[in-house]
XYZ file of C-alpha atoms in Angstrom:
463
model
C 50.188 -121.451 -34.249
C 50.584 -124.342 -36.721
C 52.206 -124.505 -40.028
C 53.487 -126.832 -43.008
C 55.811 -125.465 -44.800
C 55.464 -127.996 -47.716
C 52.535 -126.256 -48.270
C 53.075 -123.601 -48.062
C 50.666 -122.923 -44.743
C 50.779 -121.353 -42.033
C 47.705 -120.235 -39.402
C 47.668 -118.323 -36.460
C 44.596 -118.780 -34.208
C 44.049 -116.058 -30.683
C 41.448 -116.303 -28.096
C 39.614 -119.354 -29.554
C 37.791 -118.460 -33.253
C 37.659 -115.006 -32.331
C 41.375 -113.903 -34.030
C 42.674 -115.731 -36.954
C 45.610 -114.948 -39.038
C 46.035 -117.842 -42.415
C 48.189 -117.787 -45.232
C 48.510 -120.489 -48.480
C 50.221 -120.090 -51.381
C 48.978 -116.706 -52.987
C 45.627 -116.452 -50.456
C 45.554 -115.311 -47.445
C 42.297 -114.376 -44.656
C 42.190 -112.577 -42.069
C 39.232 -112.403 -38.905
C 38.081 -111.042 -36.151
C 35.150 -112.602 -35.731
C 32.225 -111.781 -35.538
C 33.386 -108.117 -36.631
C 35.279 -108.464 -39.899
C 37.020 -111.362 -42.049
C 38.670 -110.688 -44.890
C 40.106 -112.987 -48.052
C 42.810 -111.869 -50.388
C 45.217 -113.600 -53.376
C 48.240 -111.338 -53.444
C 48.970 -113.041 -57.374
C 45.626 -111.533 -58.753
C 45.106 -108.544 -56.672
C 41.957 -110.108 -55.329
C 40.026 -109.166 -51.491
C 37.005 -109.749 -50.436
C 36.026 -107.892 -46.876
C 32.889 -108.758 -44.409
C 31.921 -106.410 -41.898
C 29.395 -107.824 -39.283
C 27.959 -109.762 -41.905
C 25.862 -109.806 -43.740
C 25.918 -105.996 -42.714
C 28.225 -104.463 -44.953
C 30.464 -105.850 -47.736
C 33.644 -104.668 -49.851
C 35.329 -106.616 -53.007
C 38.020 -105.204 -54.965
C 40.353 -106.530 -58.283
C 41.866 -104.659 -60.878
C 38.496 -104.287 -63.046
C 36.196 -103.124 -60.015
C 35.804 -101.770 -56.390
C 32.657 -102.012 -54.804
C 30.852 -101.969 -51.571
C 27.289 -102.701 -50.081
C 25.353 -102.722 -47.023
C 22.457 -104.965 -47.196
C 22.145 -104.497 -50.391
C 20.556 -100.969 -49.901
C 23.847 -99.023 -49.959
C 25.683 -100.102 -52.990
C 28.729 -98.274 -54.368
C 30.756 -99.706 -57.765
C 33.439 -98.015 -59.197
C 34.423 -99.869 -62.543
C 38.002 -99.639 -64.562
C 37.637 -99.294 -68.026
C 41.194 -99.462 -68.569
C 44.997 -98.796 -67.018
C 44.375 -94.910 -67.365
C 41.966 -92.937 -65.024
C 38.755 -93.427 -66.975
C 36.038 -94.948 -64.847
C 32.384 -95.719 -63.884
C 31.272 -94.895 -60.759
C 27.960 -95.572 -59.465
C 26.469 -95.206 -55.761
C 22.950 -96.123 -54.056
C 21.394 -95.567 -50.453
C 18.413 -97.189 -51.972
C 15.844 -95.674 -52.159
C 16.682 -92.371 -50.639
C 20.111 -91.520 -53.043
C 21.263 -93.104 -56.037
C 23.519 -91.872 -58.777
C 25.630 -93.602 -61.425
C 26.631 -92.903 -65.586
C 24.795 -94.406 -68.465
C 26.317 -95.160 -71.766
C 23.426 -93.806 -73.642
C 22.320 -90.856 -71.633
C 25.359 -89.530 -69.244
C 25.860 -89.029 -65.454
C 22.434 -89.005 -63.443
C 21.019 -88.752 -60.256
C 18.393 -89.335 -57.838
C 17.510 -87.671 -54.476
C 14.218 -89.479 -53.173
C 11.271 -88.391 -53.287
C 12.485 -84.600 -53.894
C 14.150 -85.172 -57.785
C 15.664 -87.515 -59.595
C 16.709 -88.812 -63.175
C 17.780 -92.603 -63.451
C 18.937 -93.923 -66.774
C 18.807 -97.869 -67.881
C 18.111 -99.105 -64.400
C 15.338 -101.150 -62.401
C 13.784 -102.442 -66.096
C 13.357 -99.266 -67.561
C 14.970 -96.583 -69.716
C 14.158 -94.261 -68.265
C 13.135 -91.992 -64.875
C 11.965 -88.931 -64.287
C 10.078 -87.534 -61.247
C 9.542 -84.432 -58.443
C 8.219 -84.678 -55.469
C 7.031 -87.972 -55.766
C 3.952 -89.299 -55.625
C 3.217 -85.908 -56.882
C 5.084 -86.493 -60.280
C 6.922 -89.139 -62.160
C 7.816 -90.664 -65.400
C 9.202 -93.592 -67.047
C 10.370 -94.362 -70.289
C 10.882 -97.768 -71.639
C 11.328 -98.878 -75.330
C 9.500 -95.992 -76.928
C 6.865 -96.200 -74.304
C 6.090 -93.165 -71.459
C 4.354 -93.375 -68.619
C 3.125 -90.244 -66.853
C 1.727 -89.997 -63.045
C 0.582 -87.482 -61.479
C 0.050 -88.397 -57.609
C 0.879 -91.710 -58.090
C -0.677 -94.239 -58.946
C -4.483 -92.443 -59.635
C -3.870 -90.702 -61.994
C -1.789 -91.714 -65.165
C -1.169 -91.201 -69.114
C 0.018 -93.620 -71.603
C 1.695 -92.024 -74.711
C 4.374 -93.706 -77.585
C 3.908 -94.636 -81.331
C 0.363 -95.486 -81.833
C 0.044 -95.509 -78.322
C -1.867 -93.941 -75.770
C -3.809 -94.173 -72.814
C -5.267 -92.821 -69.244
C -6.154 -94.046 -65.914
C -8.046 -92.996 -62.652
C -7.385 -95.446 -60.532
C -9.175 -97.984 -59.314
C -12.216 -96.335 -60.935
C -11.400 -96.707 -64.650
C -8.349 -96.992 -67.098
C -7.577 -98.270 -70.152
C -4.319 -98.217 -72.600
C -3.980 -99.638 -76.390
C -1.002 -100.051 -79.126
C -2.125 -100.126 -82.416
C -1.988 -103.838 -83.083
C 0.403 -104.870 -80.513
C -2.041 -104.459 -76.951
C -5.272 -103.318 -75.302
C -6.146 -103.305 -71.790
C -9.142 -101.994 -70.025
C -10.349 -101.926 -66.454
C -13.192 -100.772 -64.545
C -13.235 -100.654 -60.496
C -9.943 -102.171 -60.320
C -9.384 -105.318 -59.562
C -13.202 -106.517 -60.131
C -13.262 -106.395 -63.969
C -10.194 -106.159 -66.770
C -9.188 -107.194 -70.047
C -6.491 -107.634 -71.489
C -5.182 -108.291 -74.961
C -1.695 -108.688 -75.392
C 0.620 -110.418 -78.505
C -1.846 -109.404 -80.804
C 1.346 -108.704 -83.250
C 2.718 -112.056 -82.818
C 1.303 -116.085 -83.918
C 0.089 -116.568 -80.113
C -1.931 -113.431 -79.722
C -3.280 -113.599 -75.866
C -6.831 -112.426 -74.082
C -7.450 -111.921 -70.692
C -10.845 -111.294 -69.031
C -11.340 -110.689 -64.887
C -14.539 -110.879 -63.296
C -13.042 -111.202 -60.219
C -14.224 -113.126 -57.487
C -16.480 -114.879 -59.911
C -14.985 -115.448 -63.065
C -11.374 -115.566 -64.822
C -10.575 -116.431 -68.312
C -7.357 -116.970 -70.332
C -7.472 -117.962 -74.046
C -4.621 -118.410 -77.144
C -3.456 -120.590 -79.831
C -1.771 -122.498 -77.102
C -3.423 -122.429 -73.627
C -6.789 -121.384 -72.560
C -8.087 -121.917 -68.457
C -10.787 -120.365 -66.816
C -11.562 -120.123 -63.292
C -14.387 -120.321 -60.916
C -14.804 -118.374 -57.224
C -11.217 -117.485 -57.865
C -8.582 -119.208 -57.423
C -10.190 -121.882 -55.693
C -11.972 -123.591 -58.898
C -11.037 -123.963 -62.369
C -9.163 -126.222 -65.378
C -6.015 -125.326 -67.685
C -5.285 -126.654 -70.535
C -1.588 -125.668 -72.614
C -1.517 -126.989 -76.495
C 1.965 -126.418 -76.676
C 3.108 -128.977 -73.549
C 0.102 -130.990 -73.635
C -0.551 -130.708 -70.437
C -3.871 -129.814 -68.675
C -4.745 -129.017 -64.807
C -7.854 -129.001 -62.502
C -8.036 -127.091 -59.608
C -10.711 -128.754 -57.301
C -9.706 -126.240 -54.096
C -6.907 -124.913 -54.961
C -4.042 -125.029 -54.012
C -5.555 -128.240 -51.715
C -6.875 -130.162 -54.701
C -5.293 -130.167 -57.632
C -3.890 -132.863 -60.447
C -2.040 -131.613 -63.590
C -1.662 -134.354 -66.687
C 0.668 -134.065 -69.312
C 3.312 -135.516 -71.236
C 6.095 -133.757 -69.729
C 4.823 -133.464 -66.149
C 2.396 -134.514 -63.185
C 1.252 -133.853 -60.256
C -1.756 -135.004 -57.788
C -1.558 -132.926 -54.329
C -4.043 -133.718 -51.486
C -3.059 -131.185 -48.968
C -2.312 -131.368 -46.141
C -2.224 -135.444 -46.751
C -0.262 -136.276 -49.819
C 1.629 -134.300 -52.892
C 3.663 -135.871 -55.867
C 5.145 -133.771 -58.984
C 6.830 -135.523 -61.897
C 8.749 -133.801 -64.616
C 10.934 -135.547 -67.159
C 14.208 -135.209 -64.554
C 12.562 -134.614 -60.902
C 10.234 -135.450 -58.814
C 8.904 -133.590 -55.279
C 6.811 -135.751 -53.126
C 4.601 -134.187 -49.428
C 3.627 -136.479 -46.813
C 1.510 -134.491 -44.330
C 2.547 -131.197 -45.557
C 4.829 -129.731 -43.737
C 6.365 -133.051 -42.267
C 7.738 -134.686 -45.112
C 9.331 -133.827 -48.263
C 11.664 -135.987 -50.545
C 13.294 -134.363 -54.075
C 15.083 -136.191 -56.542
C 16.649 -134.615 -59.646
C 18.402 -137.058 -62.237
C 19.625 -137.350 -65.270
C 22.219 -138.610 -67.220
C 25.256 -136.709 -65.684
C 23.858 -135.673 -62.602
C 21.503 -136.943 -60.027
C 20.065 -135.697 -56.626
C 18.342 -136.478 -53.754
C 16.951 -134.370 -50.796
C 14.784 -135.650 -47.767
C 13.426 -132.786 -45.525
C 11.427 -133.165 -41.999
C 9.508 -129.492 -41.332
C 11.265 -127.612 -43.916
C 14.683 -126.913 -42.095
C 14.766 -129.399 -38.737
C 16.072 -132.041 -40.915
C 17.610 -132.056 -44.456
C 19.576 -134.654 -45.820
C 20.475 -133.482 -49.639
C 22.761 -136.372 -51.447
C 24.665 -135.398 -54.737
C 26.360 -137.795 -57.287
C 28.502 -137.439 -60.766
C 27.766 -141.181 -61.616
C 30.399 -140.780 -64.793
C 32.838 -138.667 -62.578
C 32.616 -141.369 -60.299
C 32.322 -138.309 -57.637
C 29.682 -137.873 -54.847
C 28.524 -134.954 -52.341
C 26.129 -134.977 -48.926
C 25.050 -132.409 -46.329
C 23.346 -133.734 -43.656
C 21.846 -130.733 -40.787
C 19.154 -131.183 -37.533
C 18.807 -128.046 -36.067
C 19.506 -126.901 -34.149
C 22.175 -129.967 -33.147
C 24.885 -130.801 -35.910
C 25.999 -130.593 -39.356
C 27.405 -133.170 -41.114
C 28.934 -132.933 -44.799
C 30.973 -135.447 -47.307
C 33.181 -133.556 -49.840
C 33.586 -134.564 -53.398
C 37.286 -135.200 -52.746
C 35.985 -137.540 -49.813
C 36.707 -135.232 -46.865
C 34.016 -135.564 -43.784
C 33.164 -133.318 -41.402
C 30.856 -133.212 -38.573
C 30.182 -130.258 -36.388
C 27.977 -129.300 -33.273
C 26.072 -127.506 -32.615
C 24.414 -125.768 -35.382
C 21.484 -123.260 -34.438
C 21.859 -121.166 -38.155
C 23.738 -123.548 -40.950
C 20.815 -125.351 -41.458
C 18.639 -122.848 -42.167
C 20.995 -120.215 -43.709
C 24.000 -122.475 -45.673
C 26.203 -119.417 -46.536
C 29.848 -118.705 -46.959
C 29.845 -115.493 -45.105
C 27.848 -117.865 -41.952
C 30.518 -120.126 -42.092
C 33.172 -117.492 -41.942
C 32.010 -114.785 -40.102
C 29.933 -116.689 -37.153
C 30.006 -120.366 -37.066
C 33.195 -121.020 -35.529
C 31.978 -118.893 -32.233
C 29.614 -121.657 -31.544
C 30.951 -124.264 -32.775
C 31.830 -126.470 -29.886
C 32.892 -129.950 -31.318
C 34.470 -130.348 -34.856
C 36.067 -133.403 -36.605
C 37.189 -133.747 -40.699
C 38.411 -137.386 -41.643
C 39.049 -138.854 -44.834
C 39.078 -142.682 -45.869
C 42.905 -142.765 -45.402
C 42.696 -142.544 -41.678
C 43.827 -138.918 -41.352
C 41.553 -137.025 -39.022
C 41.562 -133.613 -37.039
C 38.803 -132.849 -33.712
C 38.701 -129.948 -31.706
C 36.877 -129.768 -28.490
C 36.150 -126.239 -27.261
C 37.680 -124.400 -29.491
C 41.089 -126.385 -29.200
C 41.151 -127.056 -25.357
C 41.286 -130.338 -26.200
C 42.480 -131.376 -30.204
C 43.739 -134.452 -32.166
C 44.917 -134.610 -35.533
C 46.143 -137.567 -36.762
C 48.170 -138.026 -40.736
C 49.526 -141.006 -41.799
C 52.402 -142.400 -39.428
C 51.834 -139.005 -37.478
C 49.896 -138.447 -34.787
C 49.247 -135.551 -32.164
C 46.818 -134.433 -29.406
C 46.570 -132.198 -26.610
C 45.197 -130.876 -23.731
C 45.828 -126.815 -23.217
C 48.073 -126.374 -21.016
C 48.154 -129.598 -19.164
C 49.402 -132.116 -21.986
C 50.875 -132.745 -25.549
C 51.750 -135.836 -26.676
C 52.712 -136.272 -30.562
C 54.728 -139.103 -32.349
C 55.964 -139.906 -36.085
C 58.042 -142.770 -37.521
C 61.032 -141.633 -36.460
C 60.037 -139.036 -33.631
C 57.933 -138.465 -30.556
C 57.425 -135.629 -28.068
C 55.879 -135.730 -24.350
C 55.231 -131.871 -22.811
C 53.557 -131.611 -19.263
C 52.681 -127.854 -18.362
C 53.743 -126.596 -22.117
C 57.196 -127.736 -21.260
C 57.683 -127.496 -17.592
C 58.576 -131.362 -18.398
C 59.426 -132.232 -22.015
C 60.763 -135.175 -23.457
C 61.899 -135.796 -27.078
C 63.181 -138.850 -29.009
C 64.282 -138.586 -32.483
C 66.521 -140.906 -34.415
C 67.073 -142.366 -31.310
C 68.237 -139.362 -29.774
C 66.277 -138.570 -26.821
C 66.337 -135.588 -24.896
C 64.841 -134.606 -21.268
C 64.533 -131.355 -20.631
C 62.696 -129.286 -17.240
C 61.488 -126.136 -16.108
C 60.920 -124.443 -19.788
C 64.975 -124.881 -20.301
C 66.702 -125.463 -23.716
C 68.958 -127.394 -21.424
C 68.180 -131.162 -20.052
C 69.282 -134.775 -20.198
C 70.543 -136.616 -23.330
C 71.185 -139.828 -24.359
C 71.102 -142.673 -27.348
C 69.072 -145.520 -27.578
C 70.618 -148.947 -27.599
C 69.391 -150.067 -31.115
C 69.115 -146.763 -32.929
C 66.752 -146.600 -35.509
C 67.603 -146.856 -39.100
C 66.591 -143.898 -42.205
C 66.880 -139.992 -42.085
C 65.061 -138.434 -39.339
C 61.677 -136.756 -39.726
C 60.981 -133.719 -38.952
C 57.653 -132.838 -37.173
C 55.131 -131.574 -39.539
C 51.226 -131.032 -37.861
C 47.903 -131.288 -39.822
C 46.665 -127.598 -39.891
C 43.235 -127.077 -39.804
C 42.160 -130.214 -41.257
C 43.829 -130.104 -44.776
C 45.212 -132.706 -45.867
């Protein structure tokens, strides 16, 4: 248990990481790792809940309630106001999924039996029974009709219409706005699209052999594809040839670059970044600048190294995460806070607040957070052995054997969690045995001058 009450802290850790019990100011969090942790601000009515995660989720406030599971299971119930009005909406995707639509009411969905779904997944609308046997979409004055999905299908809407029996033959038009054809899909399609616009678009497939793109602004065709071919955009001047793609290619334009010789060599340029391979996958090195920000990431094998540095040059400010999996993790806060960790067999792959919550600390056998002051805080085995040192203050121990801590005006010596314990403050010290309030007391010759200070432990690395 540790606190600091000028902060208005207090944390309270059981077995190790597995129980932990934290309060600040207005937030508290709870855990019981790797089962459940939960966060909550008592001022804004705020919690946020982790079950096994990422298995199942809850978040709640005084608009909203939800909860999900893997995203598949998703439940939202939404406040409109201080009365009892409100939204709900629930999925168990794809089997069940129900919810209310401004425009169209309460639906539902019972896969693949029935279902209605309003102004969801891109569309306006669905319909279906027994799917594949029968469904239908609606979306901006467009429907869609299949019947045992996807070979057969209509196409029907203002000046619209069209058919399919797929992959044999379809074809669909809009007066003026589109026309698409196909014939033993994928081999051979058109496609004319934007023909109501200033950059009307047309597409023609002769696949393997032959692919062809051509408008106002870009045309491209392709050769054996997608191995062969050349691009070339009007409206970013830019043009690309693809020798053996995606081994050989260079792009040229004014706005961007790029010459890759895979597996040997790769560089991209655009007007703020850069990406540069070096025997793809071995080496990879990202920078990102411009005037407010800049960036730079170095990567060995994807994830087995990654060194990503951040920097506010006007702010002054500056940010770095350095990870090799599956050894250590090592990251410099903005407010200048360091922090090194071992080992590390998921942060560098997955960085994620619920990985650092939930499951990190159970493997986490050696951690340390320093600042440029001098304060520090290490933990060895989950706090059989610690140190934390502040200022003037400084404390360690070794559970149960030792604890040693001394301030400006204090110090404390405990053998066996106090089967011996001596204390000087003020130049009162004090001898005590045997776990006993009671002991031996007595004044120092030259007593030390100034209030005394009362002891006050770095919690958790905060400082």
């Amino acid at each position: 248990y540790r606190e600091s009450p000028r902060e208005g802290f207090s944390n309270l850790s059981l077995f190790g990481p597995f129980f932990k019990f934290e309060h600040l100011g207005d937030d508290q969090q709870s855990a019981v790792r790797p089962f459940f942790y939960r966060s909550s601000n008592d001022k804004n009515k705020t919690a946020d809940t982790d079950y096994l995660y990422p298995l199942v989720s809850t978040a709640s406030s005084p608009d909203e309630t939800s909860v999900e599971a893997l995203r598949l299971y998703q439940k939202h119930i939404y406040r409109k106001d201080e009365g009892e009005k409100q939204e709900k909406g629930t999925m168990l995707f794809p089997f069940y999924i129900s919810g209310s639509s401004p425009k169209y009411g309460p639906y539902t969905s019972v896969f693949p039996f029935y279902g209605d779904i309003y102004e969801r997944f891109w569309r306006d609308e669905y319909h279906y029974v027994m799917f594949p046997l029968y469904g239908r979409t609606v979306n901006k004055g467009t429907t869609s009709t299949n019947y045992l999905y996807p070979f057969f299908n209509t196409v029907s809407g203002e000046h619209e219409s069209g058919f399919q029996f797929w992959p044999l033959y379809g074809q669909s038009a809009k007066e003026g706005v589109y026309k698409r054809r196909f014939v033993l899909w994928p081999i051979y399609m058109t496609d004319d699209s934007g023909l109501d616009t200033d950059n009307p678009i047309h597409k023609k497939y002769v696949l393997p052999l032959y692919a062809a793109t051509d408008s106002p602004t870009q045309s491209s065709r392709s050769f054996l594809w997608p191995f062969f071919g050349y691009r070339s955009d009007v409206a970013a001047k830019e043009e690309e040839r693809d020798y053996f793609w995606p081994f050989w290619v260079t792009v040229r334009g004014e706005n961007r670059s790029k010459t890759r010789f895979l597996p040997f060599y790769s560089v991209e340029r655009g007007k703020e970044t850069e990406k540069r391979w070096y025997l793809w996958p071995l080496y990879r090195h990202d920078t990102l600048e411009s005037t407010i920000f800049r960036q730079e990431r170095d990567r060995l094998l994807y994830f087995f190294y990654i060194d990503n540095r951040e920097s506010w040059p006007e702010a002054g400010q500056e940010r770095r995460r350095t990870t090799l999996w599956p050894l250590f993790v090592y990251a410099r806060e903005v407010r200048g806070v360091r922090s090194f960790s071992f080992p590390a067999p998921v942060e560098p792959i997955l960085d994620k607040e619920g990985i650092e919550r939930s499951w990190a600390p159970l493997w986490r056998l050696y951690q340390q957070r320093w600042n440029d002051n001098g304060d520090s805080a290490v933990s060895f085995l989950w706090n059989l052995y610690w140190q934390e040192v502040r200022g003037e203050s400084s404390a360690f121990e070794v559970f149960p054997l030792v604890y040693s801590s001394s301030e400006k005006q204090s110090s404390e010596f405990s053998f066996l969690k106090g089967f011996v314990r001596y204390r000087n403050a003020d130049g009162n010290s004090k001898l005590t045995f045997l776990w006993l309030p009671l002991g031996v007391s007595w004044k120092s010759a030259a007593k030390a001058e100034g209030p005394p200070v009362t002891e006050e432990r770095v919690a958790n690395g905060r400082y």
